[in-house]
Amino acid sequence: MTDRVYIFDTTLRDGEQSPGISLNVREKLEIAEQLTRLGVDIIEAGFPITSPGDFEAVSAIAKKIKGPVVASLARAVNPDIDRAWEAVKAAERPRIHTFIMTSDVQIEHQLRKSKDEVVEMAVAAVKRAKGYCDDIEFSPMDATRSDFDFLVQILDAAIEAGATTVNIPDTVGYALPGEFGQLIASLREALPALNDVIISVHCHNDLGLAVANSAAAVANGATQVECAVNGLGERAGNTSLEEIAMVLEVRKAELGVTTGIRHQEISRTSRLVSNLTGYPVQYNKAIVGRNAFAHSSGIHQDGVIKHRTTYEIIDPKMIGLEESRLVLGKTSGRHAFRTQLASLGYELEDSELERAFKQFKALADKKAEITNEDLDAIVAEEVRTIEETYKLESLSVTSTTGMSPSATVKLGRDGQTMSETSDGDGPVDAACRAISAITKTETKLISYSVSAITGDLDAQGDVTINLEIDGKNVLGRGVSTDIIEASAKAYLNAINKTL
Ligand code: KIV
Ligand code: ZN
């Protein structure tokens, strides 16, 4: 018999807590729509009490998304729960997810309450949330470092108060797979009521064990896995969605479970999240890293040519990684462009489509083959820049051997054009200095990287820039066939995020 495991995606909540990530509402909606296409069961859309932006994003996702449950996070206190409900109440299937610290170390040094008070707070929170909706998730934070008997006591009380999902977080990524699997088994044995609710797990990756721990939990009866696209999340991140989804698929005979994930959407989901968050995907990351299906040793290449399965346990087509096809060209019109975007799952409004079409035409002038990856990048750029305060209107750079490069940048804001010329150590530096002068923003460069979107010589350059602005770590991303322009766009994207 195979059991269904629910996939709970927290890219927009725990994932967005990664340093430097700051998504606007439009970007979060685009990701939520892609997660729906991917087939996740629950989308944790945000933590509404933390900021007006989070509240707005949860409300917008609640209104728009049909199919998955939309979850809204709250600490176990009334103002959080009321705000979480206010944000999520328009959802077709709303969930309130409330949590409280339960490990001795966190209760003593951070929460500073007695254990009885902690149980009372948890029960009161679940009851208050239950007054708003039926679907309630309760998380005892730092469960893996909590006293086992106390964990049983608080879970029992939360279920009695109305929790329909209980989540066991390995908040600091401390557990070992054997231990974590055993914890789930022991909890089920000690508390039979757990078998009437969904048992969820939420693993962090501090020791690189989040996926292994989640799989061990499933093998021991967990029925929901919390995860994030590309493994984003606090510190070393959360369980990577694509990895756990493929573990559960590739080893389904052994684990005896199924999920609702449409695996063919995995690759595009990873690309979209990377494009919009500015977090590049590690080259050798399992499943979605660019080397995940690259065979370089002669013996391996020989084997794969003779029979793919000699060195591949997953057919790349299964996760939507086909050969980059030529989809559109210079002569393609709006209709073909819209149709191709729709086949990729993008539904742009007329004005967005018009701007994206202009970008496509400009790109088709410079690049012979426009691939699906290029289209993903165009849409991401369109979504990314839609709410930006400053827009790059033009950039001209002169760079001559033996002389300081200089850049003239024109930026548009509220219908006005502002221009500035600056020198720099290199053309990128000069362009960034000109942008800083116009936007009156001081920045400190933390890191800068450039990569190519596809493998060809005429590929678009994809620049990620990490800046410190007003003490905050901000990421920006920009794409262009000209890497100086891509750098200027990435720099401006980071600045716009702080405005
Ligand atoms: O890591 C954690 O414990 C969390 C909770 C809010 C579930 O993110
Ligand atoms: Zn977490």
Short mmCIF file of C-alpha atoms in Angstrom, two decimals, residues 4-488:
data_model
loop_
_atom_site.label_atom_id
_atom_site.label_comp_id
_atom_site.label_asym_id
_atom_site.label_seq_id
_atom_site.Cartn_x
_atom_site.Cartn_y
_atom_site.Cartn_z
CA ARG A 4 0.32 10.02 0.35
CA VAL A 5 2.96 12.39 1.71
CA TYR A 6 2.00 16.06 1.59
CA ILE A 7 4.55 18.53 0.33
CA PHE A 8 4.51 21.76 2.33
CA ASP A 9 6.54 24.45 0.62
CA THR A 10 8.04 27.20 2.78
CA THR A 11 10.13 28.99 0.12
CA LEU A 12 8.12 32.18 0.65
CA ARG A 13 8.44 32.07 4.45
CA ASP A 14 11.50 30.22 5.82
CA GLY A 15 13.17 30.47 2.39
CA GLU A 16 12.68 34.21 2.31
CA GLN A 17 14.45 34.45 5.67
CA SER A 18 17.73 33.69 3.86
CA PRO A 19 20.10 36.67 4.12
CA GLY A 20 19.71 39.15 1.27
CA ILE A 21 16.45 37.75 -0.11
CA SER A 22 13.64 40.24 -0.27
CA LEU A 23 10.86 39.40 -2.71
CA ASN A 24 8.12 41.85 -3.63
CA VAL A 25 4.46 40.88 -3.81
CA ARG A 26 4.49 40.35 -7.59
CA GLU A 27 7.54 38.07 -7.33
CA LYS A 28 5.95 36.06 -4.52
CA LEU A 29 2.77 35.64 -6.55
CA GLU A 30 4.77 34.38 -9.53
CA ILE A 31 6.54 31.84 -7.31
CA ALA A 32 3.23 30.78 -5.68
CA GLU A 33 1.72 30.22 -9.13
CA GLN A 34 4.69 28.10 -10.18
CA LEU A 35 4.47 26.11 -6.92
CA THR A 36 0.83 25.42 -7.79
CA ARG A 37 1.87 24.13 -11.22
CA LEU A 38 4.52 22.02 -9.50
CA GLY A 39 1.78 20.38 -7.44
CA VAL A 40 2.77 21.25 -3.87
CA ASP A 41 -0.02 20.63 -1.35
CA ILE A 42 0.59 23.57 0.96
CA ILE A 43 2.20 26.95 0.30
CA GLU A 44 3.39 28.75 3.42
CA ALA A 45 3.01 32.27 2.08
CA GLY A 46 4.58 34.31 4.89
CA PHE A 47 4.59 35.52 8.49
CA PRO A 48 2.11 38.42 8.37
CA ILE A 49 2.84 40.04 11.76
CA THR A 50 6.47 40.65 10.79
CA SER A 51 5.90 43.36 8.17
CA PRO A 52 3.21 45.05 6.07
CA GLY A 53 4.91 43.56 2.98
CA ASP A 54 4.54 40.02 4.35
CA PHE A 55 0.91 40.71 5.22
CA GLU A 56 0.21 42.02 1.73
CA ALA A 57 1.93 39.05 0.08
CA VAL A 58 -0.01 36.48 2.14
CA SER A 59 -3.30 38.29 1.32
CA ALA A 60 -2.50 38.45 -2.39
CA ILE A 61 -1.54 34.76 -2.53
CA ALA A 62 -4.62 33.80 -0.49
CA LYS A 63 -6.86 35.60 -2.98
CA LYS A 64 -5.19 34.30 -6.12
CA ILE A 65 -4.11 30.71 -5.49
CA LYS A 66 -6.59 27.91 -6.11
CA GLY A 67 -5.77 24.30 -5.27
CA PRO A 68 -3.08 24.22 -2.58
CA VAL A 69 -3.71 25.11 1.05
CA VAL A 70 -2.30 28.56 1.85
CA ALA A 71 -0.64 28.70 5.29
CA SER A 72 0.03 31.81 7.33
CA LEU A 73 2.56 31.72 10.19
CA ALA A 74 2.00 33.06 13.72
CA ARG A 75 3.74 32.83 17.08
CA ALA A 76 1.49 31.47 19.84
CA VAL A 77 0.18 34.90 20.82
CA ASN A 78 -3.13 36.57 20.00
CA PRO A 79 -1.91 39.51 17.87
CA ASP A 80 0.06 37.15 15.60
CA ILE A 81 -2.85 34.76 15.19
CA ASP A 82 -5.34 37.54 14.46
CA ARG A 83 -2.99 39.07 11.89
CA ALA A 84 -2.25 35.67 10.30
CA TRP A 85 -5.98 35.06 9.90
CA GLU A 86 -6.67 38.55 8.58
CA ALA A 87 -4.09 37.92 5.84
CA VAL A 88 -5.12 34.38 4.87
CA LYS A 89 -8.88 34.47 5.33
CA ALA A 90 -9.68 34.93 1.63
CA ALA A 91 -7.92 31.67 0.71
CA GLU A 92 -9.89 28.83 -0.81
CA ARG A 93 -8.18 26.53 1.75
CA PRO A 94 -6.66 28.62 4.59
CA ARG A 95 -4.36 27.27 7.31
CA ILE A 96 -2.97 28.99 10.40
CA HIS A 97 0.42 27.63 11.47
CA THR A 98 1.33 28.53 15.03
CA PHE A 99 4.55 27.71 16.88
CA ILE A 100 6.22 28.04 20.27
CA MET A 101 9.67 27.14 21.61
CA THR A 102 9.81 23.87 23.54
CA SER A 103 13.49 23.02 24.15
CA ASP A 104 14.83 23.77 27.63
CA VAL A 105 17.54 26.01 26.21
CA GLN A 106 15.09 28.16 24.22
CA ILE A 107 12.43 28.24 26.95
CA GLU A 108 14.94 29.24 29.62
CA HIS A 109 17.09 31.73 27.73
CA GLN A 110 14.70 33.18 25.19
CA LEU A 111 11.04 32.66 26.05
CA ARG A 112 11.57 32.84 29.84
CA LYS A 113 8.36 31.05 30.81
CA SER A 114 7.60 27.96 32.85
CA LYS A 115 6.78 24.77 30.96
CA ASP A 116 3.19 24.92 32.21
CA GLU A 117 2.90 28.44 30.79
CA VAL A 118 4.29 27.22 27.45
CA VAL A 119 1.61 24.51 27.25
CA GLU A 120 -1.07 27.04 28.19
CA MET A 121 0.12 29.43 25.48
CA ALA A 122 0.15 26.66 22.87
CA VAL A 123 -3.36 25.53 23.77
CA ALA A 124 -4.71 29.09 23.83
CA ALA A 125 -3.12 29.80 20.44
CA VAL A 126 -4.51 26.67 18.79
CA LYS A 127 -7.97 27.40 20.23
CA ARG A 128 -7.91 30.99 19.05
CA ALA A 129 -6.82 29.90 15.57
CA LYS A 130 -9.48 27.19 15.57
CA GLY A 131 -12.06 29.92 16.14
CA TYR A 132 -11.06 31.23 12.70
CA CYS A 133 -10.59 28.08 10.61
CA ASP A 134 -10.47 24.29 10.84
CA ASP A 135 -7.03 23.67 9.40
CA ILE A 136 -4.50 24.37 12.17
CA GLU A 137 -0.84 23.38 12.30
CA PHE A 138 1.11 23.43 15.54
CA SER A 139 4.94 23.38 15.77
CA PRO A 140 6.93 22.84 18.97
CA MET A 141 10.05 24.71 17.90
CA ASP A 142 13.42 23.00 18.43
CA ALA A 143 11.57 19.70 18.94
CA THR A 144 14.70 17.60 18.41
CA ARG A 145 16.39 19.24 21.42
CA SER A 146 13.23 19.20 23.56
CA ASP A 147 12.55 16.87 26.46
CA PHE A 148 10.68 13.87 25.01
CA ASP A 149 7.99 13.73 27.73
CA PHE A 150 7.37 17.46 27.45
CA LEU A 151 7.09 17.12 23.67
CA VAL A 152 4.47 14.39 24.08
CA GLN A 153 2.60 16.52 26.64
CA ILE A 154 2.46 19.64 24.45
CA LEU A 155 1.57 17.74 21.26
CA ASP A 156 -1.22 15.95 23.11
CA ALA A 157 -2.57 19.27 24.41
CA ALA A 158 -2.34 20.90 20.96
CA ILE A 159 -4.22 18.03 19.30
CA GLU A 160 -6.85 18.13 22.04
CA ALA A 161 -7.21 21.90 21.42
CA GLY A 162 -7.85 21.30 17.71
CA ALA A 163 -4.54 21.06 15.81
CA THR A 164 -4.99 19.02 12.63
CA THR A 165 -1.30 18.92 11.68
CA VAL A 166 1.56 18.68 14.15
CA ASN A 167 5.00 19.54 12.93
CA ILE A 168 8.28 18.28 14.40
CA PRO A 169 10.96 20.84 13.59
CA ASP A 170 14.67 20.13 13.70
CA THR A 171 15.09 23.87 14.02
CA VAL A 172 18.87 23.91 14.36
CA GLY A 173 19.62 20.97 12.06
CA TYR A 174 21.09 18.88 14.87
CA ALA A 175 19.47 15.47 14.41
CA LEU A 176 20.96 12.39 12.76
CA PRO A 177 18.73 10.45 10.34
CA GLY A 178 18.49 7.34 12.55
CA GLU A 179 17.68 9.44 15.59
CA PHE A 180 15.12 11.59 13.81
CA GLY A 181 13.34 8.57 12.31
CA GLN A 182 13.28 6.99 15.76
CA LEU A 183 11.86 10.20 17.27
CA ILE A 184 8.89 10.04 14.89
CA ALA A 185 8.37 6.34 15.63
CA SER A 186 8.60 6.91 19.41
CA LEU A 187 6.20 9.84 19.32
CA ARG A 188 3.65 7.75 17.41
CA GLU A 189 3.99 5.00 19.95
CA ALA A 190 3.73 7.29 22.97
CA LEU A 191 0.85 9.32 21.57
CA PRO A 192 -1.67 7.31 19.53
CA ALA A 193 -3.65 10.54 18.85
CA LEU A 194 -0.85 11.40 16.41
CA ASN A 195 -2.20 8.79 14.04
CA ASP A 196 -5.38 10.86 13.58
CA VAL A 197 -3.55 14.02 12.50
CA ILE A 198 -0.97 14.82 9.86
CA ILE A 199 2.57 14.35 11.18
CA SER A 200 4.84 16.90 9.60
CA VAL A 201 8.61 17.38 9.71
CA HIS A 202 10.60 20.56 9.17
CA CYS A 203 14.35 19.99 8.94
CA HIS A 204 17.18 22.49 8.71
CA ASN A 205 20.39 21.69 6.93
CA ASP A 206 23.12 22.82 9.36
CA LEU A 207 24.84 19.42 9.14
CA GLY A 208 23.78 18.78 5.55
CA LEU A 209 21.26 16.18 6.77
CA ALA A 210 17.91 17.89 6.17
CA VAL A 211 16.86 15.70 3.22
CA ALA A 212 18.16 12.50 4.87
CA ASN A 213 16.34 13.37 8.10
CA SER A 214 13.09 14.10 6.24
CA ALA A 215 13.33 10.80 4.35
CA ALA A 216 13.99 8.94 7.63
CA ALA A 217 10.92 10.61 9.14
CA VAL A 218 8.76 9.52 6.18
CA ALA A 219 10.06 5.96 6.57
CA ASN A 220 8.79 6.15 10.15
CA GLY A 221 5.33 7.48 9.42
CA ALA A 222 5.61 11.24 8.82
CA THR A 223 2.94 12.31 6.32
CA GLN A 224 3.99 15.88 5.56
CA VAL A 225 7.43 17.20 4.64
CA GLU A 226 8.25 20.90 4.86
CA CYS A 227 10.80 22.04 2.32
CA ALA A 228 11.93 24.95 0.19
CA VAL A 229 12.92 25.28 -3.46
CA ASN A 230 16.71 25.08 -3.92
CA GLY A 231 16.96 24.35 -0.17
CA LEU A 232 16.57 28.02 0.77
CA GLY A 233 15.96 28.97 4.40
CA GLU A 234 17.52 30.19 7.64
CA ARG A 235 21.29 29.66 7.80
CA ALA A 236 22.15 26.53 5.78
CA GLY A 237 18.53 26.31 4.65
CA ASN A 238 15.68 23.84 4.76
CA THR A 239 15.09 20.45 3.19
CA SER A 240 15.46 20.99 -0.54
CA LEU A 241 12.11 20.47 -2.25
CA GLU A 242 13.53 19.02 -5.44
CA GLU A 243 15.78 16.60 -3.57
CA ILE A 244 13.15 15.22 -1.20
CA ALA A 245 10.60 15.02 -4.03
CA MET A 246 13.02 12.92 -6.09
CA VAL A 247 14.06 10.77 -3.10
CA LEU A 248 10.39 9.96 -2.52
CA GLU A 249 9.87 9.26 -6.23
CA VAL A 250 13.04 7.32 -7.06
CA ARG A 251 12.80 5.17 -3.91
CA LYS A 252 9.00 4.98 -3.71
CA ALA A 253 8.98 1.19 -3.74
CA GLU A 254 11.11 1.11 -0.59
CA LEU A 255 9.38 4.04 1.16
CA GLY A 256 5.86 3.07 0.08
CA VAL A 257 4.68 6.66 -0.43
CA THR A 258 3.59 8.99 -3.22
CA THR A 259 3.39 12.77 -3.54
CA GLY A 260 1.38 15.05 -5.80
CA ILE A 261 4.50 16.64 -7.31
CA ARG A 262 4.61 17.07 -11.10
CA HIS A 263 8.28 16.28 -11.48
CA GLN A 264 8.56 17.84 -14.92
CA GLU A 265 8.10 21.28 -13.33
CA ILE A 266 11.05 20.84 -10.96
CA SER A 267 13.75 22.29 -13.14
CA ARG A 268 11.76 25.40 -14.10
CA THR A 269 10.67 26.01 -10.51
CA SER A 270 14.28 25.95 -9.41
CA ARG A 271 15.27 28.38 -12.18
CA LEU A 272 12.43 30.79 -11.43
CA VAL A 273 13.21 30.88 -7.70
CA SER A 274 16.90 31.36 -8.40
CA ASN A 275 16.14 34.15 -10.89
CA LEU A 276 13.80 36.01 -8.57
CA THR A 277 15.68 35.58 -5.29
CA GLY A 278 19.11 36.21 -6.80
CA TYR A 279 20.43 33.04 -5.11
CA PRO A 280 22.42 31.03 -7.65
CA VAL A 281 22.13 27.25 -7.56
CA GLN A 282 25.33 25.47 -6.55
CA TYR A 283 26.80 23.79 -9.69
CA ASN A 284 26.97 20.34 -8.15
CA LYS A 285 23.65 20.49 -6.28
CA ALA A 286 21.68 17.25 -6.52
CA ILE A 287 18.82 17.25 -9.08
CA VAL A 288 18.95 20.91 -10.19
CA GLY A 289 22.65 21.81 -10.21
CA ARG A 290 24.05 22.33 -13.71
CA ASN A 291 26.38 19.35 -13.23
CA ALA A 292 23.72 17.01 -11.84
CA PHE A 293 23.52 15.24 -15.22
CA ALA A 294 26.96 16.12 -16.62
CA HIS A 295 29.27 13.16 -17.07
CA SER A 296 32.90 14.09 -17.44
CA SER A 297 35.04 11.01 -16.87
CA GLY A 298 35.70 8.89 -19.97
CA ILE A 299 34.40 5.71 -18.33
CA HIS A 300 31.15 7.39 -17.30
CA GLN A 301 30.65 9.02 -20.71
CA ASP A 302 31.24 5.71 -22.42
CA GLY A 303 28.70 4.03 -20.13
CA VAL A 304 26.00 6.66 -20.58
CA ILE A 305 26.40 6.56 -24.38
CA LYS A 306 25.97 2.77 -24.31
CA HIS A 307 23.08 2.87 -21.87
CA ARG A 308 21.86 5.90 -19.92
CA THR A 309 21.11 3.97 -16.75
CA THR A 310 24.73 2.83 -16.32
CA TYR A 311 25.47 6.10 -14.54
CA GLU A 312 22.12 7.90 -14.26
CA ILE A 313 19.44 7.05 -11.71
CA ILE A 314 17.13 9.80 -13.00
CA ASP A 315 16.25 10.58 -16.59
CA PRO A 316 16.83 14.36 -16.85
CA LYS A 317 13.63 14.62 -18.90
CA MET A 318 11.73 13.54 -15.83
CA ILE A 319 12.47 16.83 -14.06
CA GLY A 320 11.78 18.87 -17.20
CA LEU A 321 15.38 19.17 -18.31
CA GLU A 322 15.13 18.70 -22.04
CA GLU A 323 17.71 19.84 -24.51
CA SER A 324 17.30 23.62 -24.77
CA ARG A 325 15.06 23.81 -27.78
CA LEU A 326 14.96 26.66 -30.24
CA VAL A 327 11.50 27.98 -29.51
CA LEU A 328 11.23 31.38 -31.10
CA GLY A 329 13.30 33.62 -33.35
CA LYS A 330 13.65 37.10 -34.70
CA THR A 331 10.63 36.84 -36.95
CA SER A 332 8.22 35.47 -34.35
CA GLY A 333 5.26 37.66 -33.55
CA ARG A 334 3.29 38.48 -30.43
CA HIS A 335 0.92 35.59 -30.87
CA ALA A 336 3.68 32.98 -30.99
CA PHE A 337 5.42 34.68 -28.08
CA ARG A 338 2.28 34.67 -25.93
CA THR A 339 1.50 31.05 -26.89
CA GLN A 340 4.99 29.88 -25.99
CA LEU A 341 4.87 31.71 -22.65
CA ALA A 342 1.48 30.17 -21.94
CA SER A 343 2.87 26.70 -22.71
CA LEU A 344 5.52 27.42 -20.07
CA GLY A 345 2.73 28.38 -17.66
CA TYR A 346 3.18 32.17 -17.70
CA GLU A 347 0.12 34.36 -17.89
CA LEU A 348 1.20 37.97 -18.28
CA GLU A 349 -1.16 40.90 -18.34
CA ASP A 350 -1.30 42.82 -21.62
CA SER A 351 1.03 45.61 -20.47
CA GLU A 352 3.53 43.09 -19.02
CA LEU A 353 3.37 41.04 -22.20
CA GLU A 354 4.07 44.13 -24.28
CA ARG A 355 7.20 44.98 -22.27
CA ALA A 356 8.37 41.36 -22.26
CA PHE A 357 7.83 41.20 -26.03
CA LYS A 358 10.03 44.26 -26.51
CA GLN A 359 12.77 42.59 -24.46
CA PHE A 360 12.37 39.43 -26.50
CA LYS A 361 12.71 41.32 -29.79
CA ALA A 362 15.80 43.15 -28.54
CA LEU A 363 17.29 39.84 -27.48
CA ALA A 364 16.39 38.12 -30.75
CA ASP A 365 18.34 40.84 -32.56
CA LYS A 366 21.48 39.87 -30.66
CA LYS A 367 21.02 36.15 -30.18
CA ALA A 368 20.10 33.65 -32.87
CA GLU A 369 18.45 31.02 -30.70
CA ILE A 370 15.93 32.01 -28.04
CA THR A 371 15.50 29.09 -25.64
CA ASN A 372 13.00 28.37 -22.89
CA GLU A 373 15.67 29.39 -20.36
CA ASP A 374 15.91 32.78 -22.11
CA LEU A 375 12.14 33.16 -21.89
CA ASP A 376 12.23 32.30 -18.17
CA ALA A 377 14.87 34.99 -17.70
CA ILE A 378 12.81 37.56 -19.65
CA VAL A 379 9.72 36.88 -17.54
CA ALA A 380 11.72 36.94 -14.30
CA GLU A 381 13.25 40.26 -15.30
CA GLU A 382 9.84 41.67 -16.19
CA VAL A 383 8.34 40.53 -12.88
CA ARG A 384 11.40 41.74 -11.00
CA THR A 385 11.47 45.23 -12.44
CA ILE A 386 7.75 45.91 -12.43
CA GLU A 387 7.71 47.53 -8.99
CA GLU A 388 11.15 49.10 -9.20
CA THR A 389 11.52 52.77 -8.34
CA TYR A 390 14.38 53.47 -10.75
CA LYS A 391 14.54 51.92 -14.18
CA LEU A 392 17.63 51.73 -16.36
CA GLU A 393 16.93 53.73 -19.51
CA SER A 394 20.36 53.67 -21.06
CA LEU A 395 23.99 52.96 -20.39
CA SER A 396 27.00 53.97 -22.41
CA VAL A 397 30.51 52.96 -21.46
CA THR A 398 33.92 53.90 -22.82
CA SER A 399 36.88 51.81 -21.97
CA THR A 400 40.27 52.39 -23.59
CA THR A 401 43.55 50.69 -22.66
CA GLY A 402 45.61 52.94 -20.38
CA MET A 403 42.69 55.26 -19.50
CA SER A 404 40.08 55.20 -16.74
CA PRO A 405 36.82 53.75 -18.04
CA SER A 406 33.84 56.03 -17.83
CA ALA A 407 30.10 55.32 -17.87
CA THR A 408 27.06 57.50 -18.53
CA VAL A 409 23.88 56.13 -17.01
CA LYS A 410 20.33 57.36 -17.52
CA LEU A 411 17.71 56.26 -15.00
CA GLY A 412 13.97 56.91 -15.14
CA ARG A 413 11.89 57.66 -12.07
CA ASP A 414 8.25 58.84 -12.05
CA GLY A 415 8.43 59.87 -15.70
CA GLN A 416 11.67 61.86 -15.24
CA THR A 417 15.07 60.96 -16.62
CA MET A 418 18.22 61.51 -14.54
CA SER A 419 21.71 61.20 -15.96
CA GLU A 420 25.19 60.93 -14.47
CA THR A 421 28.69 60.23 -15.80
CA SER A 422 31.33 58.60 -13.58
CA ASP A 423 34.80 57.13 -13.87
CA GLY A 424 35.79 53.87 -12.25
CA ASP A 425 38.43 51.19 -11.89
CA GLY A 426 36.66 49.22 -14.58
CA PRO A 427 33.52 49.71 -16.70
CA VAL A 428 31.30 47.90 -14.19
CA ASP A 429 32.65 50.03 -11.36
CA ALA A 430 32.07 53.21 -13.39
CA ALA A 431 28.46 52.24 -14.18
CA CYS A 432 27.75 51.38 -10.54
CA ARG A 433 29.26 54.66 -9.34
CA ALA A 434 27.00 56.59 -11.73
CA ILE A 435 23.95 54.68 -10.42
CA SER A 436 24.98 55.38 -6.81
CA ALA A 437 25.29 59.08 -7.61
CA ILE A 438 21.80 59.29 -9.15
CA THR A 439 20.09 57.23 -6.45
CA LYS A 440 22.20 58.82 -3.67
CA THR A 441 22.91 55.38 -2.25
CA GLU A 442 26.10 54.25 -0.56
CA THR A 443 26.88 50.60 -1.01
CA LYS A 444 29.53 48.12 0.02
CA LEU A 445 30.16 45.21 -2.33
CA ILE A 446 30.02 41.81 -0.62
CA SER A 447 30.16 39.61 -3.68
CA TYR A 448 29.70 39.66 -7.44
CA SER A 449 29.30 36.77 -9.83
CA VAL A 450 28.51 36.34 -13.49
CA SER A 451 27.42 33.21 -15.30
CA ALA A 452 25.86 32.32 -18.64
CA ILE A 453 22.18 31.34 -18.88
CA THR A 454 22.77 28.85 -21.67
CA GLY A 455 25.96 27.26 -22.93
CA ASP A 456 26.46 29.20 -26.17
CA LEU A 457 28.94 31.99 -26.86
CA ASP A 458 26.06 34.42 -27.49
CA ALA A 459 24.41 33.42 -24.18
CA GLN A 460 22.96 36.04 -21.88
CA GLY A 461 25.15 37.00 -18.93
CA ASP A 462 23.43 36.53 -15.59
CA VAL A 463 24.88 38.74 -12.85
CA THR A 464 24.26 38.35 -9.13
CA ILE A 465 25.48 41.10 -6.86
CA ASN A 466 25.42 41.12 -3.08
CA LEU A 467 25.61 44.56 -1.46
CA GLU A 468 25.49 46.01 2.00
CA ILE A 469 23.20 49.04 2.03
CA ASP A 470 22.41 50.82 5.31
CA GLY A 471 23.73 47.83 7.24
CA LYS A 472 21.42 45.44 5.37
CA ASN A 473 22.52 42.61 3.10
CA VAL A 474 20.71 42.88 -0.26
CA LEU A 475 20.90 40.75 -3.41
CA GLY A 476 20.34 42.03 -6.93
CA ARG A 477 20.19 40.21 -10.22
CA GLY A 478 20.40 41.36 -13.84
CA VAL A 479 20.43 39.65 -17.21
CA SER A 480 21.65 40.89 -20.59
CA THR A 481 23.78 39.75 -23.51
CA ASP A 482 26.09 42.60 -22.43
CA ILE A 483 27.59 41.75 -19.03
CA ILE A 484 28.23 45.41 -18.14
CA GLU A 485 24.55 46.15 -18.67
CA ALA A 486 23.64 42.98 -16.71
CA SER A 487 25.88 44.22 -13.87
CA ALA A 488 24.28 47.68 -13.89
#
